[in-house]
């Protein structure tokens, strides 16, 4: 048995800020503007940062709940549910509403956006799995249906359930169950197993590996890392992340998982110059808004791309070209295109500030009231 002292009040602020920057990188991964920074290799590979979200989530959940005495399932899962579901549900309704707008445009004017309404990823058959957050777990459902970044929320929520099961079933051996799950899943990934859905493999390996990483951190947290050494370690780790994200290499998801364990472990010490920078106000705010950034950006990108398609039809200029089966936006110059990237990021952040305040926080408050009234 591994004994762990858990500091419930501690916040890993540098890691939280890192989450915000990763969320913005995922925004750029999902956006395509000709000749802009969105087409740099780093942003073309930044979908890997979802692995970081899972690893950090496992780390934080192990810190917050993994060693809590007499943890009860109902308040635990209610807390996690109201952390995720209010914004998730609102954005699902937004996407269903957008499909209705597409349907009206198609019926009234014959105008078609990227795809016909309520077809493909956005088939009506996918509404119920999305409502139940199950879309990423079965071969019968489409993980990229409607609000496509929310595939990871589907994985995340049920990982919370699985974490509780490890606490309940394995008791004092829970830590070894976390390590076993991470190792076995990584082996299966290396063997290209189809035992589980691909996204499930990613979530399990990162999340439970992240939980075990917290245990490692708790055993070595007393170590004092000098500022210069910590700064060098942080720069080397981020350079490794940048290289891996920017390059297509075999088994990159496995390497990313292992690398993010190490990144989470060392940035938890907050001992270097990059950690100090991430503890500043702007980066902390991005970390706070990261969930909203992640869940709202696809709808914003859809609306901007749709405006470009309408503009293309009205002006007769190709400002929304399809290149290699991917929809791009092109305003005619690198300057204008990069300015649009900056504008879109500002819009995403502004919308996320609003959804954080009026949906996330209110949803969490509702969850607390329900828990406290039981």
Coordinates of C-alpha atoms in Angstrom, one line a residue:
X1 CA 0.0 0.0 0.0
X2 CA 1.2 3.5 -0.8
X3 CA 0.3 6.1 1.8
X4 CA -0.3 9.6 0.4
X5 CA -0.9 12.8 2.3
X6 CA -3.4 14.9 0.3
X7 CA -3.4 18.7 0.5
X8 CA -7.0 19.5 -0.5
X9 CA -6.5 23.3 -0.5
X10 CA -3.5 23.3 -2.8
X11 CA -4.1 24.6 -6.4
X12 CA -1.8 23.7 -9.2
X13 CA -2.0 27.1 -10.8
X14 CA 0.7 26.7 -13.4
X15 CA -0.9 23.5 -14.7
X16 CA -4.3 25.2 -14.8
X17 CA -2.9 28.0 -16.9
X18 CA -1.2 25.5 -19.1
X19 CA -4.7 24.0 -19.7
X20 CA -5.9 27.4 -20.9
X21 CA -3.1 27.7 -23.5
X22 CA -3.7 24.2 -24.7
X23 CA -7.4 25.0 -25.1
X24 CA -6.5 28.0 -27.4
X25 CA -4.2 25.7 -29.4
X26 CA -7.1 23.3 -29.9
X27 CA -9.2 26.2 -31.2
X28 CA -6.5 26.9 -33.9
X29 CA -6.3 23.2 -34.7
X30 CA -10.0 23.3 -35.6
X31 CA -9.7 26.5 -37.7
X32 CA -8.2 26.7 -41.2
X33 CA -7.2 30.1 -42.7
X34 CA -5.0 30.2 -45.8
X35 CA -1.4 31.3 -45.1
X36 CA -2.0 32.0 -41.4
X37 CA -0.5 30.7 -38.2
X38 CA -3.3 28.1 -38.1
X39 CA -1.4 26.1 -40.7
X40 CA 1.9 25.9 -38.8
X41 CA 2.9 22.3 -38.0
X42 CA 2.5 23.0 -34.2
X43 CA -1.2 24.0 -34.5
X44 CA -1.9 21.2 -37.1
X45 CA -0.8 18.7 -34.4
X46 CA -2.3 20.4 -31.4
X47 CA -5.1 17.9 -31.1
X48 CA -2.6 16.0 -28.9
X49 CA -3.3 18.5 -26.1
X50 CA -6.5 16.7 -25.4
X51 CA -4.1 14.0 -23.9
X52 CA -2.8 16.6 -21.6
X53 CA -6.3 17.5 -20.5
X54 CA -6.9 13.9 -19.5
X55 CA -3.6 13.5 -17.7
X56 CA -4.1 16.7 -15.8
X57 CA -7.7 15.7 -14.9
X58 CA -6.5 12.4 -13.5
X59 CA -3.8 14.2 -11.5
X60 CA -6.2 16.7 -10.0
X61 CA -9.0 14.2 -9.3
X62 CA -6.5 11.9 -7.4
X63 CA -5.5 15.0 -5.4
X64 CA -9.0 16.1 -4.7
X65 CA -10.8 12.7 -4.2
X66 CA -8.4 9.8 -4.4
X67 CA -7.5 9.8 -0.7
X68 CA -10.5 11.4 0.9
X69 CA -12.0 9.5 3.8
X70 CA -15.5 8.0 3.4
X71 CA -16.1 9.4 -0.1
X72 CA -19.7 8.9 -1.1
X73 CA -20.7 8.3 -4.7
X74 CA -23.8 10.6 -4.9
X75 CA -22.2 13.9 -3.8
X76 CA -19.0 13.0 -5.7
X77 CA -20.7 12.3 -9.0
X78 CA -23.2 15.2 -8.5
X79 CA -20.2 17.6 -8.1
X80 CA -18.6 16.3 -11.2
X81 CA -21.8 16.2 -13.2
X82 CA -22.7 19.9 -12.4
X83 CA -19.1 20.9 -13.2
X84 CA -19.4 19.5 -16.8
X85 CA -23.0 19.1 -17.8
X86 CA -24.6 22.5 -17.7
X87 CA -22.3 24.0 -20.4
X88 CA -22.1 20.7 -22.3
X89 CA -25.9 20.6 -22.5
X90 CA -26.2 24.3 -23.5
X91 CA -23.7 23.9 -26.3
X92 CA -25.5 20.7 -27.5
X93 CA -28.7 22.8 -27.8
X94 CA -26.8 25.5 -29.7
X95 CA -25.6 22.9 -32.2
X96 CA -29.1 21.5 -32.6
X97 CA -30.3 25.0 -33.1
X98 CA -27.6 25.6 -35.8
X99 CA -28.8 22.5 -37.6
X100 CA -32.3 23.9 -37.6
X101 CA -31.0 27.1 -39.1
X102 CA -29.2 25.1 -41.8
X103 CA -32.4 23.2 -42.5
X104 CA -34.4 26.4 -42.9
X105 CA -31.7 27.9 -45.2
X106 CA -31.7 24.7 -47.3
X107 CA -35.5 24.5 -47.5
X108 CA -36.2 28.2 -48.2
X109 CA -33.2 29.1 -50.4
X110 CA -31.6 25.8 -51.3
X111 CA -28.4 27.1 -49.6
X112 CA -26.2 24.4 -48.2
X113 CA -23.3 24.9 -45.8
X114 CA -20.6 22.3 -45.4
X115 CA -23.1 19.4 -45.2
X116 CA -26.8 19.0 -45.5
X117 CA -28.7 19.6 -42.2
X118 CA -29.2 16.7 -39.8
X119 CA -27.0 14.3 -41.8
X120 CA -23.7 12.6 -41.2
X121 CA -22.2 13.6 -37.8
X122 CA -25.3 15.5 -37.0
X123 CA -27.9 12.8 -37.6
X124 CA -31.0 12.9 -35.3
X125 CA -30.0 9.4 -34.1
X126 CA -27.0 11.0 -32.4
X127 CA -29.0 13.3 -30.2
X128 CA -29.9 10.8 -27.4
X129 CA -26.3 9.5 -27.1
X130 CA -25.1 13.1 -26.8
X131 CA -27.7 13.9 -24.1
X132 CA -26.4 10.8 -22.2
X133 CA -22.8 11.8 -22.8
X134 CA -22.2 8.3 -24.4
X135 CA -21.2 9.2 -27.9
X136 CA -17.5 8.3 -27.5
X137 CA -18.0 4.9 -25.9
X138 CA -19.6 2.6 -28.5
X139 CA -19.1 1.6 -32.1
X140 CA -22.8 2.4 -32.7
X141 CA -22.4 6.1 -31.9
X142 CA -20.5 9.0 -33.5
X143 CA -18.0 10.6 -31.1
X144 CA -17.7 13.7 -33.4
X145 CA -21.5 14.3 -33.6
X146 CA -22.8 17.8 -33.0
X147 CA -20.3 19.7 -30.8
X148 CA -17.4 17.6 -32.0
X149 CA -14.8 18.7 -29.3
X150 CA -17.2 17.3 -26.7
X151 CA -16.1 13.7 -27.5
X152 CA -13.6 14.2 -24.7
X153 CA -16.2 15.2 -22.2
X154 CA -18.1 12.0 -23.0
X155 CA -14.9 10.1 -22.1
X156 CA -14.1 12.4 -19.1
X157 CA -17.4 12.0 -17.3
X158 CA -17.4 8.3 -17.2
X159 CA -13.7 8.2 -16.2
X160 CA -14.9 9.9 -13.1
X161 CA -17.2 7.0 -12.5
X162 CA -14.4 4.5 -13.1
X163 CA -12.2 6.4 -10.7
X164 CA -14.8 6.0 -8.0
X165 CA -15.0 2.3 -8.8
X166 CA -11.3 1.9 -8.3
X167 CA -11.6 3.6 -4.9
X168 CA -14.6 1.4 -3.9
X169 CA -13.3 -2.0 -5.3
X170 CA -9.6 -1.8 -4.6
X171 CA -9.4 0.2 -1.4
X172 CA -5.8 0.5 -0.2
X173 CA -4.7 -1.1 -3.5
X174 CA -6.3 1.6 -5.6
X175 CA -2.9 3.2 -6.6
X176 CA -1.8 -0.1 -8.1
X177 CA -5.1 -0.3 -10.0
X178 CA -4.4 3.1 -11.5
X179 CA -0.9 2.1 -12.6
X180 CA -2.2 -1.2 -14.0
X181 CA -4.9 0.4 -16.0
X182 CA -2.5 2.9 -17.5
X183 CA 0.2 0.3 -18.4
X184 CA -2.2 -2.2 -19.8
X185 CA -4.0 0.4 -22.0
X186 CA -0.7 1.7 -23.3
X187 CA 0.4 -1.8 -24.2
X188 CA -2.9 -2.4 -26.0
X189 CA -2.5 0.9 -27.8
X190 CA 1.0 -0.2 -28.9
X191 CA -0.5 -3.4 -30.3
X192 CA -3.2 -1.4 -32.2
X193 CA -5.9 -3.3 -30.3
X194 CA -9.5 -2.7 -31.2
X195 CA -10.8 -4.0 -27.9
X196 CA -12.1 -0.5 -27.0
X197 CA -13.0 2.6 -29.1
X198 CA -9.8 4.6 -29.9
X199 CA -10.8 7.7 -27.9
X200 CA -11.5 5.4 -24.9
X201 CA -7.9 4.1 -25.0
X202 CA -6.6 7.7 -25.0
X203 CA -8.7 8.7 -22.1
X204 CA -8.0 5.7 -19.9
X205 CA -4.3 5.7 -20.4
X206 CA -3.9 9.4 -19.8
X207 CA -6.3 9.8 -16.9
X208 CA -5.2 6.9 -14.8
X209 CA -1.6 7.5 -15.6
X210 CA -2.2 11.1 -14.4
X211 CA -3.7 9.8 -11.2
X212 CA -0.7 7.7 -10.6
X213 CA 1.5 10.7 -11.4
X214 CA -0.1 12.5 -8.5
X215 CA 1.0 9.7 -6.2
X216 CA 4.6 10.0 -7.5
X217 CA 4.4 13.8 -6.9
X218 CA 3.1 13.3 -3.4
X219 CA 6.1 11.2 -2.5
X220 CA 8.7 13.6 -3.9
X221 CA 7.0 17.0 -3.3
X222 CA 9.3 17.8 -0.5
X223 CA 12.2 18.0 -2.9
X224 CA 13.4 21.6 -3.5
X225 CA 14.2 22.2 -7.1
X226 CA 16.5 25.3 -7.6
X227 CA 15.1 28.0 -9.8
X228 CA 17.7 27.7 -12.5
X229 CA 17.4 23.9 -12.7
X230 CA 13.6 24.1 -12.6
X231 CA 13.7 26.6 -15.5
X232 CA 15.9 24.4 -17.6
X233 CA 13.7 21.4 -16.9
X234 CA 10.6 23.3 -17.9
X235 CA 12.1 24.7 -21.1
X236 CA 13.4 21.2 -22.1
X237 CA 10.0 19.7 -21.4
X238 CA 8.1 22.3 -23.4
X239 CA 10.6 21.9 -26.3
X240 CA 9.9 18.2 -26.3
X241 CA 6.2 18.9 -26.3
X242 CA 6.6 21.4 -29.2
X243 CA 8.6 18.8 -31.2
X244 CA 6.2 16.0 -30.6
X245 CA 3.1 18.1 -31.4
X246 CA 4.7 19.5 -34.6
X247 CA 5.8 16.3 -36.1
X248 CA 4.0 13.2 -37.4
X249 CA 5.8 10.2 -35.9
X250 CA 4.7 6.7 -35.3
X251 CA 2.9 6.0 -32.0
X252 CA 2.9 9.8 -31.3
X253 CA -0.2 9.4 -29.0
X254 CA 1.7 6.9 -26.8
X255 CA 4.7 9.2 -26.6
X256 CA 2.5 12.2 -25.9
X257 CA 0.8 10.3 -23.1
X258 CA 4.1 9.5 -21.5
X259 CA 5.5 13.0 -22.0
X260 CA 2.4 14.6 -20.5
X261 CA 2.8 12.5 -17.3
X262 CA 6.3 14.0 -17.0
X263 CA 5.1 17.5 -17.8
X264 CA 2.3 17.4 -15.2
X265 CA 4.7 16.0 -12.6
X266 CA 7.4 18.7 -13.0
X267 CA 5.1 21.6 -13.5
X268 CA 3.3 20.7 -10.3
X269 CA 6.5 21.8 -8.5
X270 CA 6.1 25.3 -10.0
X271 CA 9.9 25.8 -9.7
X272 CA 11.0 27.4 -12.9
X273 CA 10.6 30.6 -14.9
X274 CA 7.8 29.3 -17.1
X275 CA 5.7 28.3 -14.0
X276 CA 6.2 31.8 -12.6
X277 CA 5.0 33.3 -15.8
X278 CA 2.0 31.0 -15.9
X279 CA 1.0 32.2 -12.5
X280 CA 0.4 35.7 -13.8
X281 CA -3.1 37.1 -14.1
X282 CA -3.8 36.6 -17.9
X283 CA -2.7 33.0 -18.0
X284 CA -4.6 32.2 -14.8
X285 CA -7.7 33.7 -16.3
X286 CA -7.3 31.5 -19.4
X287 CA -7.0 28.5 -17.2
X288 CA -10.2 29.5 -15.5
X289 CA -12.0 29.9 -18.8
X290 CA -10.4 26.8 -20.5
X291 CA -13.5 24.5 -20.3
X292 CA -15.6 27.2 -21.8
X293 CA -13.0 27.9 -24.5
X294 CA -12.9 24.2 -25.3
X295 CA -16.7 23.7 -25.5
X296 CA -17.8 26.9 -27.2
X297 CA -15.2 27.4 -29.9
X298 CA -16.6 24.9 -32.4
X299 CA -19.9 26.8 -32.6
X300 CA -18.1 30.1 -33.0
X301 CA -15.9 28.7 -35.8
X302 CA -19.0 27.3 -37.5
X303 CA -20.7 30.7 -37.5
X304 CA -17.6 32.5 -38.8
X305 CA -17.2 29.9 -41.6
X306 CA -20.9 30.1 -42.4
X307 CA -20.6 33.9 -42.7
X308 CA -17.7 33.4 -45.1
X309 CA -19.8 31.0 -47.2
X310 CA -22.7 33.5 -47.4
X311 CA -20.2 36.3 -48.2
X312 CA -18.7 34.1 -51.0
X313 CA -22.2 33.6 -52.5
X314 CA -23.1 37.3 -52.3
X315 CA -19.7 38.7 -53.5
X316 CA -18.9 36.1 -56.0
X317 CA -15.4 35.8 -54.6
X318 CA -13.8 32.6 -53.3
X319 CA -13.3 33.5 -49.6
X320 CA -14.3 30.1 -48.3
X321 CA -12.4 27.6 -50.6
X322 CA -12.3 23.9 -50.1
X323 CA -8.7 22.6 -50.1
X324 CA -8.0 18.9 -49.8
X325 CA -11.6 18.4 -48.7
X326 CA -11.1 20.9 -45.8
X327 CA -13.0 24.2 -45.7
X328 CA -10.7 27.2 -45.4
X329 CA -11.2 31.0 -45.2
X330 CA -9.1 33.3 -47.3
X331 CA -9.5 37.1 -47.1
X332 CA -6.9 37.6 -49.8
X333 CA -3.7 38.4 -47.8
X334 CA -1.6 37.0 -45.0
X335 CA -2.1 40.2 -43.0
X336 CA -5.9 40.0 -43.2
X337 CA -5.9 36.3 -42.6
X338 CA -3.7 36.5 -39.5
X339 CA -5.8 39.4 -38.2
X340 CA -8.9 37.2 -38.5
X341 CA -7.2 34.5 -36.4
X342 CA -6.5 37.1 -33.7
X343 CA -10.1 38.4 -33.9
X344 CA -11.5 34.9 -33.6
X345 CA -9.4 34.1 -30.6
X346 CA -10.6 37.3 -28.9
X347 CA -14.2 36.4 -29.7
X348 CA -13.8 32.9 -28.3
X349 CA -12.2 34.3 -25.1
X350 CA -15.0 36.9 -24.8
X351 CA -17.7 34.3 -25.2
X352 CA -16.0 32.0 -22.8
X353 CA -15.8 34.7 -20.1
X354 CA -19.5 35.0 -20.4
X355 CA -20.4 31.3 -20.4
X356 CA -18.0 30.7 -17.5
X357 CA -19.8 33.4 -15.5
X358 CA -23.4 32.7 -16.4
X359 CA -23.4 28.9 -17.1
X360 CA -20.4 27.2 -15.5
X361 CA -20.5 29.0 -12.2
X362 CA -24.2 28.9 -11.9
X363 CA -24.3 25.2 -12.7
X364 CA -21.7 24.6 -10.1
X365 CA -23.7 26.6 -7.5
X366 CA -26.8 24.6 -8.4
X367 CA -24.9 21.4 -7.8
X368 CA -23.7 22.6 -4.4
X369 CA -27.2 23.5 -3.4
X370 CA -28.5 20.1 -4.5
X371 CA -25.7 18.2 -2.7
X372 CA -26.1 20.3 0.5
X373 CA -29.9 19.7 0.6
X374 CA -29.6 15.9 0.6

